[in-house]
PDB file of C-alpha atoms and ligand atoms in Angstrom:
ATOM      1  CA  MET A   1      -7.163  13.514   7.488  1.00 88.00           C
ATOM      2  CA  LEU A   2      -4.264  12.301   5.255  1.00 95.00           C
ATOM      3  CA  HIS A   3      -4.827  12.539   1.547  1.00 96.00           C
ATOM      4  CA  VAL A   4      -2.081  11.332  -0.789  1.00 97.00           C
ATOM      5  CA  GLU A   5      -2.661  11.641  -4.489  1.00 97.00           C
ATOM      6  CA  ASN A   6      -0.551  10.502  -7.441  1.00 97.00           C
ATOM      7  CA  LEU A   7       2.677  10.398  -5.462  1.00 97.00           C
ATOM      8  CA  THR A   8       5.443   9.702  -7.971  1.00 97.00           C
ATOM      9  CA  LYS A   9       9.145   9.132  -7.420  1.00 96.00           C
ATOM     10  CA  LYS A  10      11.607   8.402 -10.216  1.00 96.00           C
ATOM     11  CA  LEU A  11      15.262   7.494 -10.327  1.00 94.00           C
ATOM     12  CA  PRO A  12      17.523   9.747 -12.442  1.00 92.00           C
ATOM     13  CA  ASP A  13      17.414   7.078 -15.172  1.00 92.00           C
ATOM     14  CA  GLY A  14      13.619   7.452 -15.298  1.00 90.00           C
ATOM     15  CA  ARG A  15      12.798   4.177 -13.505  1.00 93.00           C
ATOM     16  CA  LEU A  16       9.627   4.646 -11.459  1.00 95.00           C
ATOM     17  CA  LEU A  17       9.941   3.786  -7.761  1.00 97.00           C
ATOM     18  CA  LEU A  18       6.479   5.164  -6.936  1.00 97.00           C
ATOM     19  CA  ASP A  19       3.937   5.337  -9.700  1.00 97.00           C
ATOM     20  CA  ARG A  20       0.972   7.600  -8.866  1.00 97.00           C
ATOM     21  CA  VAL A  21       0.433   6.217  -5.357  1.00 97.00           C
ATOM     22  CA  SER A  22      -2.840   7.467  -3.882  1.00 97.00           C
ATOM     23  CA  LEU A  23      -4.323   6.763  -0.479  1.00 95.00           C
ATOM     24  CA  LYS A  24      -6.732   8.383   1.925  1.00 96.00           C
ATOM     25  CA  VAL A  25      -6.737   7.907   5.667  1.00 96.00           C
ATOM     26  CA  SER A  26      -9.695   9.118   7.681  1.00 95.00           C
ATOM     27  CA  ARG A  27     -10.465   9.417  11.346  1.00 94.00           C
ATOM     28  CA  GLY A  28     -10.835   6.066  13.144  1.00 95.00           C
ATOM     29  CA  GLU A  29      -8.873   4.125  10.526  1.00 97.00           C
ATOM     30  CA  PHE A  30      -6.012   1.694  11.020  1.00 98.00           C
ATOM     31  CA  VAL A  31      -4.594   1.309   7.519  1.00 98.00           C
ATOM     32  CA  GLY A  32      -2.160  -1.529   6.883  1.00 98.00           C
ATOM     33  CA  ILE A  33       0.226  -1.209   3.935  1.00 98.00           C
ATOM     34  CA  LEU A  34       1.272  -4.553   2.499  1.00 97.00           C
ATOM     35  CA  GLY A  35       3.622  -5.421  -0.320  1.00 96.00           C
ATOM     36  CA  ALA A  36       6.695  -7.446  -1.165  1.00 94.00           C
ATOM     37  CA  SER A  37      10.173  -6.247  -0.304  1.00 93.00           C
ATOM     38  CA  GLY A  38      11.172  -3.288  -2.470  1.00 94.00           C
ATOM     39  CA  ALA A  39       7.577  -2.509  -3.459  1.00 96.00           C
ATOM     40  CA  GLY A  40       7.795   1.103  -2.271  1.00 97.00           C
ATOM     41  CA  LYS A  41       6.092   0.975   1.150  1.00 97.00           C
ATOM     42  CA  SER A  42       8.802   2.739   3.171  1.00 95.00           C
ATOM     43  CA  LEU A  43       9.455   5.161   0.328  1.00 96.00           C
ATOM     44  CA  THR A  44       5.790   6.174   0.407  1.00 97.00           C
ATOM     45  CA  LEU A  45       6.048   6.896   4.138  1.00 96.00           C
ATOM     46  CA  ARG A  46       9.369   8.727   3.649  1.00 94.00           C
ATOM     47  CA  CYS A  47       7.817  10.986   0.987  1.00 95.00           C
ATOM     48  CA  ILE A  48       4.837  11.706   3.272  1.00 94.00           C
ATOM     49  CA  LEU A  49       7.249  12.587   6.069  1.00 91.00           C
ATOM     50  CA  GLY A  50       9.285  14.821   3.762  1.00 89.00           C
ATOM     51  CA  LEU A  51      12.422  12.694   4.257  1.00 89.00           C
ATOM     52  CA  THR A  52      12.580  11.888   0.544  1.00 92.00           C
ATOM     53  CA  LYS A  53      11.466  14.398  -2.060  1.00 93.00           C
ATOM     54  CA  ALA A  54       8.717  13.151  -4.367  1.00 94.00           C
ATOM     55  CA  ASP A  55       8.852  14.186  -8.027  1.00 95.00           C
ATOM     56  CA  SER A  56       5.149  14.898  -8.287  1.00 95.00           C
ATOM     57  CA  GLY A  57       1.808  14.370  -6.586  1.00 96.00           C
ATOM     58  CA  THR A  58       0.241  15.850  -3.493  1.00 95.00           C
ATOM     59  CA  ALA A  59       0.045  14.859   0.168  1.00 95.00           C
ATOM     60  CA  THR A  60      -2.160  16.839   2.536  1.00 94.00           C
ATOM     61  CA  LEU A  61      -2.477  16.389   6.278  1.00 93.00           C
ATOM     62  CA  HIS A  62      -5.573  17.953   7.739  1.00 89.00           C
ATOM     63  CA  THR A  63      -5.433  18.352  11.492  1.00 83.00           C
ATOM     64  CA  GLU A  64      -8.635  18.934  13.415  1.00 75.00           C
ATOM     65  CA  ALA A  65      -6.762  20.475  16.318  1.00 65.00           C
ATOM     66  CA  CYS A  66      -4.993  23.845  15.852  1.00 57.00           C
ATOM     67  CA  GLY A  67      -8.021  25.356  14.112  1.00 66.00           C
ATOM     68  CA  GLY A  68      -8.295  22.641  11.480  1.00 76.00           C
ATOM     69  CA  LYS A  69      -5.020  23.488   9.741  1.00 82.00           C
ATOM     70  CA  SER A  70      -4.034  21.720   6.527  1.00 87.00           C
ATOM     71  CA  TYR A  71      -0.412  21.043   5.672  1.00 87.00           C
ATOM     72  CA  ASP A  72       0.852  20.504   2.165  1.00 89.00           C
ATOM     73  CA  LEU A  73       3.408  17.849   3.104  1.00 90.00           C
ATOM     74  CA  LEU A  74       5.358  17.809  -0.159  1.00 89.00           C
ATOM     75  CA  THR A  75       5.982  21.523  -0.484  1.00 88.00           C
ATOM     76  CA  CYS A  76       6.115  22.905   3.066  1.00 85.00           C
ATOM     77  CA  LYS A  77       9.530  24.094   4.196  1.00 85.00           C
ATOM     78  CA  GLY A  78      11.328  25.504   7.229  1.00 85.00           C
ATOM     79  CA  ARG A  79       9.173  26.192  10.274  1.00 84.00           C
ATOM     80  CA  GLU A  80       6.020  25.004   8.508  1.00 85.00           C
ATOM     81  CA  GLN A  81       7.720  21.676   7.749  1.00 84.00           C
ATOM     82  CA  ARG A  82       8.882  21.316  11.359  1.00 84.00           C
ATOM     83  CA  ASN A  83       5.336  22.048  12.543  1.00 84.00           C
ATOM     84  CA  CYS A  84       3.763  19.448  10.293  1.00 85.00           C
ATOM     85  CA  ARG A  85       6.390  16.819  11.209  1.00 85.00           C
ATOM     86  CA  ARG A  86       5.413  17.311  14.846  1.00 86.00           C
ATOM     87  CA  ARG A  87       1.869  16.396  13.888  1.00 89.00           C
ATOM     88  CA  MET A  88       3.043  12.991  12.639  1.00 93.00           C
ATOM     89  CA  GLY A  89       3.945  10.355  15.231  1.00 93.00           C
ATOM     90  CA  VAL A  90       6.590   8.081  13.748  1.00 92.00           C
ATOM     91  CA  ILE A  91       7.086   4.516  14.958  1.00 92.00           C
ATOM     92  CA  PHE A  92       9.917   2.703  13.196  1.00 85.00           C
ATOM     93  CA  GLN A  93      11.193  -0.858  13.370  1.00 75.00           C
ATOM     94  CA  GLY A  94      14.527   0.148  14.908  1.00 68.00           C
ATOM     95  CA  PHE A  95      12.748   1.963  17.775  1.00 68.00           C
ATOM     96  CA  ASN A  96      14.956   5.081  17.316  1.00 81.00           C
ATOM     97  CA  LEU A  97      15.421   5.393  21.065  1.00 89.00           C
ATOM     98  CA  VAL A  98      18.480   6.783  22.854  1.00 90.00           C
ATOM     99  CA  LYS A  99      19.649   3.673  24.678  1.00 91.00           C
ATOM    100  CA  ARG A 100      21.708   5.418  27.373  1.00 92.00           C
ATOM    101  CA  LEU A 101      18.749   7.568  28.531  1.00 91.00           C
ATOM    102  CA  ARG A 102      16.016   6.645  31.004  1.00 93.00           C
ATOM    103  CA  VAL A 103      12.773   5.323  29.563  1.00 95.00           C
ATOM    104  CA  LEU A 104      10.852   8.425  30.734  1.00 93.00           C
ATOM    105  CA  ASP A 105      13.391  10.760  29.099  1.00 90.00           C
ATOM    106  CA  ASN A 106      13.041   8.895  25.827  1.00 92.00           C
ATOM    107  CA  VAL A 107       9.278   9.433  25.921  1.00 93.00           C
ATOM    108  CA  MET A 108       9.683  13.152  26.629  1.00 89.00           C
ATOM    109  CA  ILE A 109      12.135  13.557  23.753  1.00 83.00           C
ATOM    110  CA  GLY A 110       9.058  13.055  21.533  1.00 72.00           C
ATOM    111  CA  ARG A 111       7.977  16.592  22.318  1.00 73.00           C
ATOM    112  CA  LEU A 112      11.387  18.240  22.441  1.00 66.00           C
ATOM    113  CA  ALA A 113      10.942  19.893  19.073  1.00 56.00           C
ATOM    114  CA  ARG A 114       7.753  21.577  20.271  1.00 56.00           C
ATOM    115  CA  ILE A 115       9.182  23.538  23.173  1.00 53.00           C
ATOM    116  CA  HIS A 116      11.382  26.577  22.830  1.00 55.00           C
ATOM    117  CA  PRO A 117      15.114  25.597  22.765  1.00 53.00           C
ATOM    118  CA  LEU A 118      15.850  28.105  25.544  1.00 53.00           C
ATOM    119  CA  ARG A 119      13.236  26.565  27.830  1.00 52.00           C
ATOM    120  CA  SER A 120      14.459  23.026  27.146  1.00 54.00           C
ATOM    121  CA  TRP A 121      18.034  24.153  27.875  1.00 53.00           C
ATOM    122  CA  LEU A 122      17.211  26.160  31.014  1.00 51.00           C
ATOM    123  CA  TYR A 123      14.394  24.206  32.630  1.00 53.00           C
ATOM    124  CA  GLY A 124      13.885  20.896  30.852  1.00 65.00           C
ATOM    125  CA  PHE A 125      10.364  19.531  31.116  1.00 74.00           C
ATOM    126  CA  THR A 126       7.710  20.601  33.576  1.00 81.00           C
ATOM    127  CA  ASP A 127       6.271  18.261  36.229  1.00 84.00           C
ATOM    128  CA  ALA A 128       3.010  18.264  34.307  1.00 87.00           C
ATOM    129  CA  GLU A 129       4.841  17.071  31.171  1.00 86.00           C
ATOM    130  CA  ALA A 130       6.635  14.352  33.130  1.00 89.00           C
ATOM    131  CA  ALA A 131       3.262  13.194  34.521  1.00 93.00           C
ATOM    132  CA  GLU A 132       1.868  13.145  30.995  1.00 93.00           C
ATOM    133  CA  ALA A 133       4.855  11.105  29.745  1.00 94.00           C
ATOM    134  CA  LEU A 134       4.271   8.660  32.607  1.00 95.00           C
ATOM    135  CA  GLU A 135       0.630   8.396  31.572  1.00 95.00           C
ATOM    136  CA  ALA A 136       1.746   7.564  28.003  1.00 95.00           C
ATOM    137  CA  LEU A 137       3.981   4.825  29.467  1.00 96.00           C
ATOM    138  CA  ARG A 138       1.081   3.519  31.554  1.00 95.00           C
ATOM    139  CA  ARG A 139      -0.966   3.256  28.386  1.00 93.00           C
ATOM    140  CA  VAL A 140       1.604   0.870  26.886  1.00 93.00           C
ATOM    141  CA  LYS A 141       2.050  -0.910  30.241  1.00 92.00           C
ATOM    142  CA  MET A 142       5.611   0.340  30.700  1.00 95.00           C
ATOM    143  CA  ASP A 143       5.139   2.866  33.532  1.00 95.00           C
ATOM    144  CA  MET A 144       6.825   0.537  36.014  1.00 96.00           C
ATOM    145  CA  HIS A 145      10.006   0.751  33.889  1.00 96.00           C
ATOM    146  CA  ALA A 146      10.060   4.578  33.662  1.00 95.00           C
ATOM    147  CA  ASP A 147      13.388   4.939  35.505  1.00 95.00           C
ATOM    148  CA  ARG A 148      15.223   2.112  33.749  1.00 96.00           C
ATOM    149  CA  ILE A 149      17.997   2.728  31.259  1.00 95.00           C
ATOM    150  CA  THR A 150      16.404   2.137  27.882  1.00 95.00           C
ATOM    151  CA  GLY A 151      19.254  -0.015  26.564  1.00 94.00           C
ATOM    152  CA  SER A 152      18.430  -2.697  29.154  1.00 95.00           C
ATOM    153  CA  LEU A 153      14.910  -3.267  27.759  1.00 94.00           C
ATOM    154  CA  SER A 154      13.894  -6.128  25.487  1.00 92.00           C
ATOM    155  CA  GLY A 155      12.930  -5.414  21.876  1.00 89.00           C
ATOM    156  CA  GLY A 156       9.206  -5.682  22.652  1.00 90.00           C
ATOM    157  CA  GLU A 157       9.564  -3.303  25.592  1.00 93.00           C
ATOM    158  CA  MET A 158      11.532  -0.819  23.475  1.00 93.00           C
ATOM    159  CA  GLN A 159       8.823  -0.838  20.850  1.00 91.00           C
ATOM    160  CA  ARG A 160       6.249  -0.053  23.551  1.00 92.00           C
ATOM    161  CA  VAL A 161       8.392   2.886  24.694  1.00 95.00           C
ATOM    162  CA  ALA A 162       8.635   4.089  21.085  1.00 94.00           C
ATOM    163  CA  ILE A 163       4.823   4.018  20.916  1.00 94.00           C
ATOM    164  CA  ALA A 164       4.574   5.889  24.241  1.00 95.00           C
ATOM    165  CA  ARG A 165       6.901   8.540  22.832  1.00 94.00           C
ATOM    166  CA  ALA A 166       4.657   8.909  19.770  1.00 94.00           C
ATOM    167  CA  ILE A 167       1.553   9.105  22.015  1.00 94.00           C
ATOM    168  CA  PHE A 168       3.202  11.837  24.126  1.00 94.00           C
ATOM    169  CA  GLN A 169       3.826  13.821  20.954  1.00 91.00           C
ATOM    170  CA  LYS A 170       0.002  14.104  20.509  1.00 91.00           C
ATOM    171  CA  PRO A 171       0.168  13.685  16.734  1.00 93.00           C
ATOM    172  CA  ALA A 172      -2.651  14.037  14.228  1.00 93.00           C
ATOM    173  CA  ILE A 173      -1.642  10.712  12.662  1.00 95.00           C
ATOM    174  CA  TYR A 174       0.727   7.809  13.441  1.00 96.00           C
ATOM    175  CA  LEU A 175       3.030   6.458  10.738  1.00 96.00           C
ATOM    176  CA  ALA A 176       4.584   3.104  11.569  1.00 96.00           C
ATOM    177  CA  ASP A 177       7.125   1.324   9.363  1.00 95.00           C
ATOM    178  CA  GLU A 178       7.253  -2.376  10.246  1.00 94.00           C
ATOM    179  CA  PRO A 179       6.595  -1.816  13.961  1.00 92.00           C
ATOM    180  CA  ILE A 180       6.449  -5.565  14.629  1.00 93.00           C
ATOM    181  CA  ALA A 181       9.103  -6.831  12.218  1.00 90.00           C
ATOM    182  CA  ALA A 182      11.738  -7.402  14.918  1.00 86.00           C
ATOM    183  CA  LEU A 183       9.385  -8.959  17.464  1.00 88.00           C
ATOM    184  CA  ASP A 184       8.312 -12.501  18.331  1.00 90.00           C
ATOM    185  CA  PRO A 185       4.657 -13.490  17.704  1.00 92.00           C
ATOM    186  CA  SER A 186       3.558 -12.748  21.252  1.00 91.00           C
ATOM    187  CA  ASN A 187       5.130  -9.274  21.334  1.00 90.00           C
ATOM    188  CA  SER A 188       3.835  -8.597  17.804  1.00 92.00           C
ATOM    189  CA  LEU A 189       0.326  -9.396  18.979  1.00 94.00           C
ATOM    190  CA  GLY A 190       0.811  -7.127  22.002  1.00 92.00           C
ATOM    191  CA  ILE A 191       1.860  -4.205  19.800  1.00 93.00           C
ATOM    192  CA  MET A 192      -1.071  -4.730  17.404  1.00 96.00           C
ATOM    193  CA  LYS A 193      -3.401  -4.761  20.410  1.00 95.00           C
ATOM    194  CA  LEU A 194      -1.969  -1.381  21.404  1.00 94.00           C
ATOM    195  CA  LEU A 195      -2.138   0.152  17.939  1.00 96.00           C
ATOM    196  CA  ALA A 196      -5.730  -0.880  17.162  1.00 96.00           C
ATOM    197  CA  PRO A 197      -7.419   1.113  19.980  1.00 96.00           C
ATOM    198  CA  LEU A 198      -4.962   3.983  19.438  1.00 96.00           C
ATOM    199  CA  ALA A 199      -6.170   4.194  15.832  1.00 97.00           C
ATOM    200  CA  GLN A 200      -9.735   4.752  17.024  1.00 96.00           C
ATOM    201  CA  GLU A 201      -8.563   8.061  18.528  1.00 95.00           C
ATOM    202  CA  THR A 202      -5.855   9.038  16.031  1.00 95.00           C
ATOM    203  CA  PRO A 203      -5.479   7.266  12.664  1.00 97.00           C
ATOM    204  CA  VAL A 204      -2.585   4.854  12.191  1.00 97.00           C
ATOM    205  CA  VAL A 205      -0.892   3.960   8.896  1.00 97.00           C
ATOM    206  CA  GLY A 206       1.425   0.997   9.315  1.00 97.00           C
ATOM    207  CA  VAL A 207       3.626  -1.039   7.011  1.00 97.00           C
ATOM    208  CA  PHE A 208       3.418  -4.746   7.771  1.00 96.00           C
ATOM    209  CA  HIS A 209       4.656  -8.046   6.404  1.00 94.00           C
ATOM    210  CA  GLN A 210       2.020 -10.060   8.266  1.00 94.00           C
ATOM    211  CA  PRO A 211      -1.270 -10.265   6.328  1.00 96.00           C
ATOM    212  CA  GLU A 212      -2.782 -12.312   9.162  1.00 95.00           C
ATOM    213  CA  MET A 213      -2.159  -9.395  11.546  1.00 96.00           C
ATOM    214  CA  THR A 214      -3.540  -6.730   9.195  1.00 97.00           C
ATOM    215  CA  ALA A 215      -6.588  -8.950   8.534  1.00 97.00           C
ATOM    216  CA  ARG A 216      -7.241  -9.167  12.239  1.00 97.00           C
ATOM    217  CA  PHE A 217      -6.489  -5.622  13.394  1.00 97.00           C
ATOM    218  CA  CYS A 218      -6.589  -3.159  10.486  1.00 98.00           C
ATOM    219  CA  THR A 219      -9.728  -1.465   9.250  1.00 98.00           C
ATOM    220  CA  ARG A 220      -8.363  -1.296   5.692  1.00 98.00           C
ATOM    221  CA  VAL A 221      -5.423  -2.592   3.692  1.00 98.00           C
ATOM    222  CA  VAL A 222      -3.564  -0.848   0.887  1.00 98.00           C
ATOM    223  CA  ALA A 223      -1.228  -3.058  -1.138  1.00 97.00           C
ATOM    224  CA  ILE A 224       1.682  -1.712  -3.150  1.00 97.00           C
ATOM    225  CA  LYS A 225       3.364  -3.692  -5.884  1.00 96.00           C
ATOM    226  CA  ALA A 226       6.314  -2.346  -7.888  1.00 95.00           C
ATOM    227  CA  GLY A 227       5.490   1.199  -6.812  1.00 97.00           C
ATOM    228  CA  ARG A 228       1.770   1.075  -7.626  1.00 97.00           C
ATOM    229  CA  VAL A 229      -1.282   0.682  -5.423  1.00 97.00           C
ATOM    230  CA  VAL A 230      -2.826  -2.596  -6.558  1.00 97.00           C
ATOM    231  CA  TYR A 231      -5.383  -3.034  -3.782  1.00 97.00           C
ATOM    232  CA  ASP A 232      -7.258  -0.755  -1.386  1.00 97.00           C
ATOM    233  CA  GLY A 233     -10.073  -2.250   0.634  1.00 96.00           C
ATOM    234  CA  ASP A 234     -11.189  -4.937   3.049  1.00 97.00           C
ATOM    235  CA  PRO A 235      -8.263  -6.089   5.211  1.00 97.00           C
ATOM    236  CA  ARG A 236      -9.237  -9.734   4.802  1.00 97.00           C
ATOM    237  CA  LEU A 237      -7.634 -10.635   1.517  1.00 95.00           C
ATOM    238  CA  SER A 238      -8.207 -13.926  -0.235  1.00 93.00           C
ATOM    239  CA  HIS A 239      -5.405 -16.309  -1.112  1.00 91.00           C
ATOM    240  CA  ASN A 240      -5.570 -15.189  -4.742  1.00 91.00           C
ATOM    241  CA  GLN A 241      -5.401 -11.516  -3.799  1.00 93.00           C
ATOM    242  CA  LEU A 242      -2.351 -12.180  -1.614  1.00 94.00           C
ATOM    243  CA  GLN A 243      -0.743 -14.136  -4.416  1.00 92.00           C
ATOM    244  CA  ASP A 244      -1.313 -11.203  -6.783  1.00 92.00           C
ATOM    245  CA  ILE A 245       0.385  -8.870  -4.300  1.00 94.00           C
ATOM    246  CA  TYR A 246       3.334 -11.061  -3.301  1.00 92.00           C
ATOM    247  CA  GLY A 247       3.744 -13.337  -6.311  1.00 85.00           C
ATOM    248  CA  ASP A 248       6.247 -16.088  -5.673  1.00 68.00           C
ATOM    249  CA  GLU A 249       7.227 -14.501  -2.385  1.00 56.00           C
ATOM    250  CA  LEU A 250       3.842 -15.504  -0.970  1.00 65.00           C
ATOM    251  CA  MET A 251       4.996 -19.051  -0.413  1.00 56.00           C
ATOM    252  CA  GLN A 252       8.030 -17.913   1.572  1.00 61.00           C
ATOM    253  CA  VAL A 253       5.905 -15.553   3.668  1.00 56.00           C
ATOM    254  CA  LEU A 254       3.062 -17.910   4.420  1.00 60.00           C
ATOM    255  CA  ARG A 255       4.456 -21.396   4.077  1.00 55.00           C
ATOM    256  CA  PRO A 256       7.957 -21.882   5.458  1.00 51.00           C
ATOM    257  CA  ALA A 257       9.660 -24.802   3.719  1.00 49.00           C
ATOM    258  CA  PRO A 258       8.869 -28.017   5.655  1.00 50.00           C
ATOM    259  CA  THR A 259      11.851 -29.762   7.236  1.00 53.00           C
ATOM    260  CA  THR A 260      10.291 -33.206   6.766  1.00 53.00           C
ATOM    261  CA  PRO A 261       8.492 -34.448   3.662  1.00 52.00           C
ATOM    262  CA  GLU A 262       4.775 -33.659   3.765  1.00 48.00           C
ATOM    263  CA  PRO A 263       2.150 -36.321   3.070  1.00 50.00           C
ATOM    264  CA  ALA A 264       0.546 -35.919  -0.327  1.00 49.00           C
ATOM    265  CA  ILE A 265      -2.450 -33.576  -0.120  1.00 44.00           C
ATOM    266  CA  ALA A 266      -4.746 -32.823  -2.983  1.00 44.00           C
ATOM    267  CA  GLU A 267      -3.972 -29.260  -4.165  1.00 42.00           C
ATOM    268  CA  SER A 268      -7.599 -28.184  -3.822  1.00 41.00           C
ATOM    269  CA  SER A 269      -7.799 -29.188  -0.148  1.00 40.00           C
ATOM    270  CA  ARG A 270      -4.699 -27.237   0.956  1.00 39.00           C
ATOM    271  CA  SER A 271      -5.352 -24.254   3.138  1.00 39.00           C
ATOM    272  CA  LEU A 272      -2.723 -21.659   3.957  1.00 39.00           C
ATOM    273  CA  PRO A 273      -2.142 -20.779   7.616  1.00 39.00           C
ATOM    274  CA  VAL A 274      -3.131 -17.182   7.002  1.00 41.00           C
ATOM    275  CA  LEU A 275      -6.495 -18.206   5.618  1.00 37.00           C
ATOM    276  CA  ALA A 276      -7.149 -20.355   8.665  1.00 34.00           C
ATOM    277  CA  ASN A 277      -6.969 -17.156  10.722  1.00 38.00           C
ATOM    278  CA  PHE A 278      -9.762 -15.600   8.698  1.00 34.00           C
ATOM    279  CA  ALA A 279     -12.220 -18.280   9.740  1.00 30.00           C
TER     280      ALA A 279
HETATM  281  N1  ATP B   1      16.741   7.210  -2.118  1.00 96.07           N
HETATM  282  C1  ATP B   1      16.655   6.186  -2.964  1.00 96.07           C
HETATM  283  N2  ATP B   1      17.388   6.133  -4.093  1.00 96.07           N
HETATM  284  C2  ATP B   1      17.290   5.113  -4.947  1.00 96.07           C
HETATM  285  N3  ATP B   1      16.448   4.078  -4.776  1.00 96.07           N
HETATM  286  C3  ATP B   1      15.703   4.073  -3.692  1.00 96.07           C
HETATM  287  C4  ATP B   1      15.759   5.110  -2.708  1.00 96.07           C
HETATM  288  N4  ATP B   1      14.901   4.819  -1.725  1.00 96.07           N
HETATM  289  C5  ATP B   1      14.336   3.649  -2.070  1.00 96.07           C
HETATM  290  N5  ATP B   1      14.805   3.201  -3.238  1.00 96.07           N
HETATM  291  C6  ATP B   1      14.414   1.976  -3.930  1.00 96.07           C
HETATM  292  O1  ATP B   1      12.999   2.033  -4.036  1.00 96.07           O
HETATM  293  C7  ATP B   1      12.445   0.739  -3.922  1.00 96.07           C
HETATM  294  C8  ATP B   1      11.411   0.727  -2.818  1.00 96.07           C
HETATM  295  O2  ATP B   1      12.078   0.868  -1.584  1.00 96.07           O
HETATM  296  P1  ATP B   1      11.310   0.781  -0.207  1.00 96.07           P
HETATM  297  O3  ATP B   1      12.311   1.076   0.848  1.00 96.07           O
HETATM  298  O4  ATP B   1      10.112   1.637  -0.250  1.00 96.07           O
HETATM  299  O5  ATP B   1      10.870  -0.740  -0.174  1.00 96.07           O
HETATM  300  P2  ATP B   1       9.858  -1.451   0.836  1.00 96.07           P
HETATM  301  O6  ATP B   1       8.580  -1.723   0.103  1.00 96.07           O
HETATM  302  O7  ATP B   1       9.758  -0.654   2.072  1.00 96.07           O
HETATM  303  O8  ATP B   1      10.604  -2.830   1.066  1.00 96.07           O
HETATM  304  P3  ATP B   1      10.914  -3.651   2.441  1.00 96.07           P
HETATM  305  O9  ATP B   1       9.677  -4.443   2.691  1.00 96.07           O
HETATM  306  O10 ATP B   1      12.070  -4.507   2.065  1.00 96.07           O
HETATM  307  O11 ATP B   1      11.237  -2.659   3.500  1.00 96.07           O
HETATM  308  C9  ATP B   1      13.621  -0.204  -3.668  1.00 96.07           C
HETATM  309  O12 ATP B   1      13.993  -0.799  -4.894  1.00 96.07           O
HETATM  310  C10 ATP B   1      14.698   0.717  -3.169  1.00 96.07           C
HETATM  311  O13 ATP B   1      15.981   0.215  -3.456  1.00 96.07           O
HETATM  312 MG1   MG B   2      10.572  -0.845   4.003  1.00 96.07          MG
END
């Protein structure tokens, strides 16, 4: 489905930002990308999307619809590039919604690039398309808010609308960069519960900072450290594996500093919150 091989990105001074990043995403997979801040997670997605030019490597998107067409994501240009971007449903942390528009209009914008500019200017969307957009909103439990102005929604609701917009686009793959970073635990859980069944139909690649969430919902985890893939496998990582990936940052991520002194506990009997979730 998505096959990335030896993706490399360098700074002009030769410093490697991505060092031969490879990953494969197949049908039915929900792949979580983990890694410390600055590891190269977003940059990997940006190169796949053609927003940043990679220096070398390959990235191929094979779509089963449209006669099983394959797109060479790193070299395609012009109309071909626009076509392959339409096959990738993007869900970003900042929601990327137009706040002054109605919720339903924001969902339909997802397909704007697909219809002829003259038709969009003369006629807008058809009733059938509006019904389909409403169905996408129903899927994320936001259909009752279809006529609301998007700017009046909460962050969790906006993220649901952003997912509905990606669903309406009918992509071959979803790429999500920190889709739950701005949300509280309950909304984060809600979004993961939406993404997991979606991935069974259309694969999802998502960047996360919550190993407990990827352990619970993802089918596979890929970890990036200093621009290199250092892990690709079972989403339930051990404490040592997480420590290898995050280094010192692990403690900040998994164990917020206590406000009151903790009672002395033998080091060997300590268990991190994230590991408790694996039980
Ligand atoms: N266009 C660019 N030019 C120069 N450096 C860049 C560019 N894009 C990204 N970088 C650098 O590449 C590294 C990886 O950035 P990236 O945005 O992928 O991090 P990340 O893993 O997504 O981190 P975070 O979890 O904080 O979002 C960072 O050091 C960043 O400053
Ligand atoms: Mg990032």
